[in-house]
mmCIF file of N, CA and C in Angstrom:
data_model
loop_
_atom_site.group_PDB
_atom_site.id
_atom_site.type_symbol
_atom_site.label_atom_id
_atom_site.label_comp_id
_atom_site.label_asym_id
_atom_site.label_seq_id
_atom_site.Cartn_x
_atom_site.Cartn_y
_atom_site.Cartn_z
ATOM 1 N N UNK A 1 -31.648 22.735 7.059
ATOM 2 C CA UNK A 1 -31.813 21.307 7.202
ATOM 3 C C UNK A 1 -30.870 20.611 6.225
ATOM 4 N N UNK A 2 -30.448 19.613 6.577
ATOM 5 C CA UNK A 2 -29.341 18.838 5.754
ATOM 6 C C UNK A 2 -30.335 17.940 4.687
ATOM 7 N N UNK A 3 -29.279 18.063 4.070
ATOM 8 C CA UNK A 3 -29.747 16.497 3.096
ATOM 9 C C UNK A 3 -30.388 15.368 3.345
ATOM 10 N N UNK A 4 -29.572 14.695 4.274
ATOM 11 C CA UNK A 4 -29.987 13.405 4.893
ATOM 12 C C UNK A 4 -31.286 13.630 5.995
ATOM 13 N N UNK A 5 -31.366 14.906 6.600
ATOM 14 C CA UNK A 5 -32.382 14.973 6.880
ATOM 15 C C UNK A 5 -33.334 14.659 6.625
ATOM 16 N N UNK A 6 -33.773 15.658 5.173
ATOM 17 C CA UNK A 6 -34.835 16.747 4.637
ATOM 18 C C UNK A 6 -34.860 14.928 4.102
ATOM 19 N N UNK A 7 -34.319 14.119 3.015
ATOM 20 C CA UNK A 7 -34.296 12.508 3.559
ATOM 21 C C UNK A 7 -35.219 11.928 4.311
ATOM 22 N N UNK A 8 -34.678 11.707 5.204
ATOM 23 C CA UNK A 8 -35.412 11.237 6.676
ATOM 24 C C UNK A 8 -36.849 11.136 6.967
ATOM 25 N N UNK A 9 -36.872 12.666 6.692
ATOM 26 C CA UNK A 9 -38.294 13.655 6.857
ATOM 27 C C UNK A 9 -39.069 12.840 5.881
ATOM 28 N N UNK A 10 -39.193 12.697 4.664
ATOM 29 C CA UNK A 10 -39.761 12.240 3.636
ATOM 30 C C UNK A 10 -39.666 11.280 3.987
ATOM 31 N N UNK A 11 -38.574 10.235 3.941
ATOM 32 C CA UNK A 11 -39.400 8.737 4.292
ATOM 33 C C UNK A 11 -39.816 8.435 5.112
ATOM 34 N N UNK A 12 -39.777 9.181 6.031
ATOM 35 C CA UNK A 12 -40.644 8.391 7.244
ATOM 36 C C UNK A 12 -42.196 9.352 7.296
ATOM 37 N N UNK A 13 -42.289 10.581 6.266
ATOM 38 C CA UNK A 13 -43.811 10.865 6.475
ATOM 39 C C UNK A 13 -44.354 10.233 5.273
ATOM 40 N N UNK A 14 -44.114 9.497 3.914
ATOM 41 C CA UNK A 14 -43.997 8.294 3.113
ATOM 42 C C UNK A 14 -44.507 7.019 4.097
ATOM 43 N N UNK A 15 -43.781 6.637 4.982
ATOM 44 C CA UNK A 15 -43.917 5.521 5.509
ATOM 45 C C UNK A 15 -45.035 5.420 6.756
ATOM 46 N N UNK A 16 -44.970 7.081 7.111
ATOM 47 C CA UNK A 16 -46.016 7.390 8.174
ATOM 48 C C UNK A 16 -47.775 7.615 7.826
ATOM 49 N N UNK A 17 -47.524 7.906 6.598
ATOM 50 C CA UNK A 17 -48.793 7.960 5.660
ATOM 51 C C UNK A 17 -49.171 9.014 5.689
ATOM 52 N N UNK A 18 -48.362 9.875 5.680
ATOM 53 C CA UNK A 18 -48.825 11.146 6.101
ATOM 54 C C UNK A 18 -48.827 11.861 4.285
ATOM 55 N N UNK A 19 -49.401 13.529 4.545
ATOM 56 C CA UNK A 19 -49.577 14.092 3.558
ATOM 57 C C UNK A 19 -48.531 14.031 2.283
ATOM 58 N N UNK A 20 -47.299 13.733 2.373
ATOM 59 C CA UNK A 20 -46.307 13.930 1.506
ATOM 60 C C UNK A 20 -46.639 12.638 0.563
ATOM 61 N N UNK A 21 -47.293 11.396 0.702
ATOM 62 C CA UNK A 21 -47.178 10.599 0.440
ATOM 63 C C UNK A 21 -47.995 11.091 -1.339
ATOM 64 N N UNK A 22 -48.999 11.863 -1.046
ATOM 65 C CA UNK A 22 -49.451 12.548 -2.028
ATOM 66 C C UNK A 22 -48.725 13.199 -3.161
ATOM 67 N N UNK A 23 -47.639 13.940 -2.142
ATOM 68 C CA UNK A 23 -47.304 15.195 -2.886
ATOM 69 C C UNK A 23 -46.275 14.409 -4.302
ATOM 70 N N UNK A 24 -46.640 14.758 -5.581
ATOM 71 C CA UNK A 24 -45.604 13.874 -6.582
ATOM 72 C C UNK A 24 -43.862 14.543 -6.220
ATOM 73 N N UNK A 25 -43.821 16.092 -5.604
ATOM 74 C CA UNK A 25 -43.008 16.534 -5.558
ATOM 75 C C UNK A 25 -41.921 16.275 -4.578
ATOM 76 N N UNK A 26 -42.903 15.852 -3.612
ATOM 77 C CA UNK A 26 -42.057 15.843 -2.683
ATOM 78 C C UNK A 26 -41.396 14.194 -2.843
ATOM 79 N N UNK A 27 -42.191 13.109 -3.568
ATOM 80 C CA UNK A 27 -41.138 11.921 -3.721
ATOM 81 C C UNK A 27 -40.327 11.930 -4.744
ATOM 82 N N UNK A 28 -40.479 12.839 -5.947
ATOM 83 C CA UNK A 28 -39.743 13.038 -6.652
ATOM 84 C C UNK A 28 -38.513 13.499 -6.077
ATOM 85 N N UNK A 29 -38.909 14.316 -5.314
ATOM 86 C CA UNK A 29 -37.838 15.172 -4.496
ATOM 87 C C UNK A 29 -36.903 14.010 -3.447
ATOM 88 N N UNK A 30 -37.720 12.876 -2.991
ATOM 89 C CA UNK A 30 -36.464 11.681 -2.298
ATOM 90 C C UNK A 30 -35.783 10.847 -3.487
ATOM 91 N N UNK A 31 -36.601 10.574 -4.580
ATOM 92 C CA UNK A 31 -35.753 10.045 -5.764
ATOM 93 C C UNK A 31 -34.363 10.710 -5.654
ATOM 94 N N UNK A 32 -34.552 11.855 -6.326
ATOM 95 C CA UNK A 32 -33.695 12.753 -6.882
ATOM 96 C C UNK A 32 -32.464 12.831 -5.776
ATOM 97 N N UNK A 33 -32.550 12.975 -4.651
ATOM 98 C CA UNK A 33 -31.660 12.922 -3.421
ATOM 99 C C UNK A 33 -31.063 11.665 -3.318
ATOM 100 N N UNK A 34 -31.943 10.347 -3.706
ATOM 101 C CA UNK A 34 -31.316 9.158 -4.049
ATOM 102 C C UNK A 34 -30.310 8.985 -4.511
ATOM 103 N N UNK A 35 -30.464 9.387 -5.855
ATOM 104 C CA UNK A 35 -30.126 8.888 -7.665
ATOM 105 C C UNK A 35 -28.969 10.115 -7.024
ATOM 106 N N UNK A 36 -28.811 11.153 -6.804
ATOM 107 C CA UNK A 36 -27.582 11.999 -6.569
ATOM 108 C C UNK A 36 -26.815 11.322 -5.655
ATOM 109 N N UNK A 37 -26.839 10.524 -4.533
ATOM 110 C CA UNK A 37 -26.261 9.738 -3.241
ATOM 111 C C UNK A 37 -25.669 8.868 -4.146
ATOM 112 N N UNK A 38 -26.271 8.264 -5.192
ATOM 113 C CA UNK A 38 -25.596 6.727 -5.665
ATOM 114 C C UNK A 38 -24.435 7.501 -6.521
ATOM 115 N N UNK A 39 -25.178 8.502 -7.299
ATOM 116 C CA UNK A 39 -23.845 8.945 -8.427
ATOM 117 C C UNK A 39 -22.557 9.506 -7.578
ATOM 118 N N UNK A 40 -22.850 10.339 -6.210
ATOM 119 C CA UNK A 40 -21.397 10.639 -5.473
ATOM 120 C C UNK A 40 -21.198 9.907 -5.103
ATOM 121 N N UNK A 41 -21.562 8.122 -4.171
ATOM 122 C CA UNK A 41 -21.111 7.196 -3.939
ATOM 123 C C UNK A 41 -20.206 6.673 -5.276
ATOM 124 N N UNK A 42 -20.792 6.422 -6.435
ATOM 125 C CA UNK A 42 -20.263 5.763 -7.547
ATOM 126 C C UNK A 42 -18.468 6.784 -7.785
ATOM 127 N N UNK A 43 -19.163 7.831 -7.690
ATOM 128 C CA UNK A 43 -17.821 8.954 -8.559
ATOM 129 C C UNK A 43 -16.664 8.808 -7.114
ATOM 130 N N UNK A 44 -16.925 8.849 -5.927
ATOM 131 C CA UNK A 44 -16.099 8.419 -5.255
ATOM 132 C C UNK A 44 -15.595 6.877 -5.609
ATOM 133 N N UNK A 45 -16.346 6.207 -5.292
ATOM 134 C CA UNK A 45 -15.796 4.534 -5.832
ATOM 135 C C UNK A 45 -14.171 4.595 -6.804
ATOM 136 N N UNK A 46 -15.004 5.262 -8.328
ATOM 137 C CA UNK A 46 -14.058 5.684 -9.004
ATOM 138 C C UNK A 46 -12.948 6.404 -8.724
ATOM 139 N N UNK A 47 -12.639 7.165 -8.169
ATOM 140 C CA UNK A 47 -11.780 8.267 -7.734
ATOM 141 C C UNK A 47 -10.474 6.964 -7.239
ATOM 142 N N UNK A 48 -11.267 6.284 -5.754
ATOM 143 C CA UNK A 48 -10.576 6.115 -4.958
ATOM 144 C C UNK A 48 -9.876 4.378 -5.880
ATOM 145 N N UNK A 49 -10.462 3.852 -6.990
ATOM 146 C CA UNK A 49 -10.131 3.121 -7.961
ATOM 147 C C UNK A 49 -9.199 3.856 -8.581
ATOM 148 N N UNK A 50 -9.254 5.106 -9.353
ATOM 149 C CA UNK A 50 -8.094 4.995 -10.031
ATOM 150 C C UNK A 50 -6.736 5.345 -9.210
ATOM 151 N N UNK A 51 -7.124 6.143 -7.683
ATOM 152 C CA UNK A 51 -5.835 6.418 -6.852
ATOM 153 C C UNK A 51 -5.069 5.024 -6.689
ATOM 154 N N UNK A 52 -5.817 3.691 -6.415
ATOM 155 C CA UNK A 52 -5.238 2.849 -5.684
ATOM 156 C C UNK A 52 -4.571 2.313 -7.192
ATOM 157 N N UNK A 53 -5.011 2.285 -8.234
ATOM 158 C CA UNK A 53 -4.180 1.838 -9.415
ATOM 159 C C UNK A 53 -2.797 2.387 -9.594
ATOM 160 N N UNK A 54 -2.932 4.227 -10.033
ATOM 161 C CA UNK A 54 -2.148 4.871 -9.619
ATOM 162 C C UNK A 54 -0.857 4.245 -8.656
ATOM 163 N N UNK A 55 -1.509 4.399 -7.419
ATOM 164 C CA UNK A 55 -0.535 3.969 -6.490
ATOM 165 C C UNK A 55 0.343 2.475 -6.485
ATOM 166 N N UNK A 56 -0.290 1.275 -7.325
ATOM 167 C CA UNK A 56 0.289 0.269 -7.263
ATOM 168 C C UNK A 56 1.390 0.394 -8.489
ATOM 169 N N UNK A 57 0.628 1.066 -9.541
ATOM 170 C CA UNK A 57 1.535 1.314 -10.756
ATOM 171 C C UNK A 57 2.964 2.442 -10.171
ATOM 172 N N UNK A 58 2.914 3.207 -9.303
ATOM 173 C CA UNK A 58 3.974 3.870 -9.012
ATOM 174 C C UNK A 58 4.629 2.684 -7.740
ATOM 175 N N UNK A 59 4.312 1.794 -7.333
ATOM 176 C CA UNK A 59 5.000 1.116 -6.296
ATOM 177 C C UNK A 59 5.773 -0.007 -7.240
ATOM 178 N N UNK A 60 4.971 -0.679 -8.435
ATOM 179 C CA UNK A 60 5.814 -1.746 -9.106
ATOM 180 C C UNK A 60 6.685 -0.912 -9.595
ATOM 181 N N UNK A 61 6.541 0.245 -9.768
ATOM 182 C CA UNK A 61 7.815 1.177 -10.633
ATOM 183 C C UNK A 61 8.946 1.177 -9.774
ATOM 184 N N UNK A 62 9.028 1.412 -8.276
ATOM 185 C CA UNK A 62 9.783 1.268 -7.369
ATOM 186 C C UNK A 62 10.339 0.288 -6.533
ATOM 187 N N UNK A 63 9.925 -0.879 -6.750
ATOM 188 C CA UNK A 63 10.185 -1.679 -6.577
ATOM 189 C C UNK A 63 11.366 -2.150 -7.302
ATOM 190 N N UNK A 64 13.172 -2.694 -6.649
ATOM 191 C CA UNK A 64 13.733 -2.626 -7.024
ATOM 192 C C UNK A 64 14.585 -1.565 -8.032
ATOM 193 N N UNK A 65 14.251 -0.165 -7.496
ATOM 194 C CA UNK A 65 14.961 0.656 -8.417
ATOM 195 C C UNK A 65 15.359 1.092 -7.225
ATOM 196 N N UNK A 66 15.604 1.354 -5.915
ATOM 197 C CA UNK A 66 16.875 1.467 -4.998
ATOM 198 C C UNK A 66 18.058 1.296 -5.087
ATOM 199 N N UNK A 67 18.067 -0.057 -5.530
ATOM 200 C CA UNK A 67 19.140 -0.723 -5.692
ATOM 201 C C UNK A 67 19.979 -0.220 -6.961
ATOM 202 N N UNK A 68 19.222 0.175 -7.807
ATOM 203 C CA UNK A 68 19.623 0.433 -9.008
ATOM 204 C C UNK A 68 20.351 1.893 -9.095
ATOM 205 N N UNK A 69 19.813 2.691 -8.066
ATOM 206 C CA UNK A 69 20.305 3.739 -7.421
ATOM 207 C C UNK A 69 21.442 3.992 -7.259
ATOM 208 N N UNK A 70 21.464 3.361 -6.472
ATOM 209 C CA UNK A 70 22.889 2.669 -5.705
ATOM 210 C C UNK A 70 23.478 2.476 -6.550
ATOM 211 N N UNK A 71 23.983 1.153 -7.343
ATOM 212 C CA UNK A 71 24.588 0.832 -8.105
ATOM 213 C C UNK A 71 25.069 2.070 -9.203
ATOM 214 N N UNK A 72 24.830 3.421 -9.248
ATOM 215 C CA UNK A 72 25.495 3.991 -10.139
ATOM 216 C C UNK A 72 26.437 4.556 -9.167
ATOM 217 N N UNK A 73 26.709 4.620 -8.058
ATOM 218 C CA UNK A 73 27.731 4.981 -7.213
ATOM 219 C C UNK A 73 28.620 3.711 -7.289
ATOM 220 N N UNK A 74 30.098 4.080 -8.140
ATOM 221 C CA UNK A 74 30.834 3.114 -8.080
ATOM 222 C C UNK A 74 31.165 2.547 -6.753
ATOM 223 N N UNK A 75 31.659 3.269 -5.913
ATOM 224 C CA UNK A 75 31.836 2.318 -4.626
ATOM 225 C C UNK A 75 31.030 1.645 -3.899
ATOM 226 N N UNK A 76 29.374 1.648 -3.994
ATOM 227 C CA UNK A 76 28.555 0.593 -3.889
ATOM 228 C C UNK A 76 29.358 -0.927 -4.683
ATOM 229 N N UNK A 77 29.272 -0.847 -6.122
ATOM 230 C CA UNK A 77 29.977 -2.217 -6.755
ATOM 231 C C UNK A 77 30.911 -2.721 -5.950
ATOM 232 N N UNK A 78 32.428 -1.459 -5.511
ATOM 233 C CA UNK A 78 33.739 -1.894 -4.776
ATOM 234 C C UNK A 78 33.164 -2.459 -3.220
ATOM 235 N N UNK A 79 32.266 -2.240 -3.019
ATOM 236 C CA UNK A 79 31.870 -2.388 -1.336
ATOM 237 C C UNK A 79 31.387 -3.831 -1.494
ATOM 238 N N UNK A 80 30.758 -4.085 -1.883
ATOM 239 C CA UNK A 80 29.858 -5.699 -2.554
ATOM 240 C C UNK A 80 31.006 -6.567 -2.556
ATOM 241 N N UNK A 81 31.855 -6.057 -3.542
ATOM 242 C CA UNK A 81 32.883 -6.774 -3.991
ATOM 243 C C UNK A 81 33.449 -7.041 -3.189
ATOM 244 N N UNK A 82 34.147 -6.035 -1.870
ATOM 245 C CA UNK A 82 34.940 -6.386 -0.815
ATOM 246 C C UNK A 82 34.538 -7.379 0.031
ATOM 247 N N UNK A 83 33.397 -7.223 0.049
ATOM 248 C CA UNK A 83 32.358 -7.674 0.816
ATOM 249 C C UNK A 83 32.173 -9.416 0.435
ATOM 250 N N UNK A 84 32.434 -9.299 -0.664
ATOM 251 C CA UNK A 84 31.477 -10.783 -1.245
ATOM 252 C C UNK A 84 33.422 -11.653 -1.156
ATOM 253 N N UNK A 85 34.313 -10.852 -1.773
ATOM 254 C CA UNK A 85 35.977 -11.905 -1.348
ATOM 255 C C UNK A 85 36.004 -12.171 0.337
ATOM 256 N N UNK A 86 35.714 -10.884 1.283
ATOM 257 C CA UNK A 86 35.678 -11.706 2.647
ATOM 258 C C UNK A 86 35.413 -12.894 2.695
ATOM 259 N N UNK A 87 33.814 -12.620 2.536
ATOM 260 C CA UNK A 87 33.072 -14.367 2.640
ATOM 261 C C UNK A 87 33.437 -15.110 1.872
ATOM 262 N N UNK A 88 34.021 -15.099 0.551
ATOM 263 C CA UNK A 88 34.269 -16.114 0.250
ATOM 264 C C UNK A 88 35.564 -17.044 0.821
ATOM 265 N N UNK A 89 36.380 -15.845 1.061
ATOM 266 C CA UNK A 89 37.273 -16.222 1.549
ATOM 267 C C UNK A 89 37.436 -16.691 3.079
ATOM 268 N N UNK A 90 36.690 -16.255 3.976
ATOM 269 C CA UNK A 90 36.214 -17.286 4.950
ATOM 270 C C UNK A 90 35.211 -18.425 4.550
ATOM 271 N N UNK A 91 34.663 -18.650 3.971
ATOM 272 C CA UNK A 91 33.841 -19.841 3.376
ATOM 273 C C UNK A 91 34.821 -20.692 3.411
ATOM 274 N N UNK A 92 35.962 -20.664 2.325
ATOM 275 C CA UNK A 92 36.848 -21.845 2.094
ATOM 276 C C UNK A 92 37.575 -21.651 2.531
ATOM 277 N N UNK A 93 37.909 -21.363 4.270
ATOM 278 C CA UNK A 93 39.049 -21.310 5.248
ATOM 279 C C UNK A 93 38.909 -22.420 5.410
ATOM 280 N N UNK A 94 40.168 -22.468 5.869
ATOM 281 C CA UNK A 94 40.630 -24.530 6.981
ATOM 282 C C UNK A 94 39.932 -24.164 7.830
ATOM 283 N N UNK A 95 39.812 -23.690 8.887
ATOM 284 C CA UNK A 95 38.690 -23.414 9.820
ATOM 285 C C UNK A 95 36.649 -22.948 9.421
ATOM 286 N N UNK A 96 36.986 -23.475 8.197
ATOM 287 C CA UNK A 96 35.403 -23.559 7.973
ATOM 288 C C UNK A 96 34.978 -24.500 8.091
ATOM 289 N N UNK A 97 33.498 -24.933 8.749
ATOM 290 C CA UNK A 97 32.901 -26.017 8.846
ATOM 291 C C UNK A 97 31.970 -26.157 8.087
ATOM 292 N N UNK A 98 31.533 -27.113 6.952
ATOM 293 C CA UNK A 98 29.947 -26.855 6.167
ATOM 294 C C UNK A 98 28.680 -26.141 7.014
ATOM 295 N N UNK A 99 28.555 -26.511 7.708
ATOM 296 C CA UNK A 99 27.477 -26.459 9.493
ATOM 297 C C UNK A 99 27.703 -25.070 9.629
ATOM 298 N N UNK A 100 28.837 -24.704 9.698
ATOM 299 C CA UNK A 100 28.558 -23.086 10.053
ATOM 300 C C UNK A 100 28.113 -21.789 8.763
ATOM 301 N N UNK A 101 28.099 -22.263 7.833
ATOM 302 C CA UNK A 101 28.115 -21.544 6.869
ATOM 303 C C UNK A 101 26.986 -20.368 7.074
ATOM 304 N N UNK A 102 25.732 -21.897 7.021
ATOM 305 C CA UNK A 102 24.465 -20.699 6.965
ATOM 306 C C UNK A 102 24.286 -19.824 8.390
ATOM 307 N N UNK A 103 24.596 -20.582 9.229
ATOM 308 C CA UNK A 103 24.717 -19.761 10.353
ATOM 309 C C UNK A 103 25.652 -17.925 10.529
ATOM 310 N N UNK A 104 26.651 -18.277 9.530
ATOM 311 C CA UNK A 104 27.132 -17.208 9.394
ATOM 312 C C UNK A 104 26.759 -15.918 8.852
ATOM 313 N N UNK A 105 26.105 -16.576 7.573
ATOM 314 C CA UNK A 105 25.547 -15.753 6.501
ATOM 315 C C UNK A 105 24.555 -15.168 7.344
ATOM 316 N N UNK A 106 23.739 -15.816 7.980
ATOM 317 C CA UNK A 106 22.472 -15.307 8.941
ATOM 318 C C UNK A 106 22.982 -13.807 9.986
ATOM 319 N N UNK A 107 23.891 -14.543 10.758
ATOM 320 C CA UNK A 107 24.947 -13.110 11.400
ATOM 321 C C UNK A 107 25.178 -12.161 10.745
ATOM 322 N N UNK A 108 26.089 -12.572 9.410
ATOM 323 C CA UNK A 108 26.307 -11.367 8.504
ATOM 324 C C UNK A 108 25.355 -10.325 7.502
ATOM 325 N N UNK A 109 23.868 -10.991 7.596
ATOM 326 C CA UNK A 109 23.167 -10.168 7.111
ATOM 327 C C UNK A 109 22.300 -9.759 8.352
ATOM 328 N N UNK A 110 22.270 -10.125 9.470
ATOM 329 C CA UNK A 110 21.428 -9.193 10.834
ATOM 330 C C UNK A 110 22.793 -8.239 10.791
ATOM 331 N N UNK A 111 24.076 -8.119 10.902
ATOM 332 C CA UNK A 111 25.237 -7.314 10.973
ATOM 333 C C UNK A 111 24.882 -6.383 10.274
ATOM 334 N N UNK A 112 24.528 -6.849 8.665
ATOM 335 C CA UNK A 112 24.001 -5.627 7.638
ATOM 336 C C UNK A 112 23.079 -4.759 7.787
ATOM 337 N N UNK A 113 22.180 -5.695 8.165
ATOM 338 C CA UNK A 113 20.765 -4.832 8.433
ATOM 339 C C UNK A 113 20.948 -3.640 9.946
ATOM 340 N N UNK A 114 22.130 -3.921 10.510
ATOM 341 C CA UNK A 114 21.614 -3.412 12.044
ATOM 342 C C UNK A 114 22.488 -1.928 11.525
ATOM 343 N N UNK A 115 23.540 -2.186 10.733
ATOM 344 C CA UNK A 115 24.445 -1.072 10.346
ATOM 345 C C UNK A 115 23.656 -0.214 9.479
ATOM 346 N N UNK A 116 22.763 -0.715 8.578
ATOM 347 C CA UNK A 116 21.868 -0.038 7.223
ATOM 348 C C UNK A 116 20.183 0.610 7.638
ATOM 349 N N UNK A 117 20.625 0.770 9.517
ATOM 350 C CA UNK A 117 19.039 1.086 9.952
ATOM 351 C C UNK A 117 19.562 3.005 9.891
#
């Protein structure tokens, strides 16, 4: 018989009025099955508290250290760089319009993202 049973059994012959209601042992015996349910409820609680701490403390750690990654590969810097004189240098073309700017930038980072999948 399981736990939650042998449980069961007791409170409802407790509640049924039946002989157990007598027995000191046998409610001692649903206490005790209690008071053990709350402490593995509790010690789980805990567990799954310090995992999720754990886990946020290793995510702020990672957060922004990709990049940082990266950046020790010099040609990441040279790529940026190439990257950042284009635009600037179309920015302040005679054929630039203020109006198109952000529109561009918008293109050029869906461009990024579709190349960096």
């Amino acid at each position: 018989m399981k736990k939650a049973e042998l449980k069961e059994l007791i409170r409802n012959s407790i509640l049924e009025g039946d002989y157990l209601e007598d027995d000191p042992n046998a409610v001692q015996a649903l206490e005790d099955a209690e008071s053990e349910e709350m402490d593995s409820i509790a010690e789980a609680d805990a567990i799954v508290e310090a995992w999720n701490a754990k886990k946020q403390a290793l995510q702020e750690e990672m957060d922004g250290g990709y990049i940082e990654l990266m950046e020790m590969n010099p040609k990441f810097d040279e790529g940026l760089k190439m990257l950042s004189e284009v635009w600037n240098e179309w920015k302040s073309g005679e054929m630039t319009e203020e109006w198109m700017i952000d529109e561009a930038r918008q293109d050029l980072l869906e461009y990024l993202a579709s190349i960096l999948k």
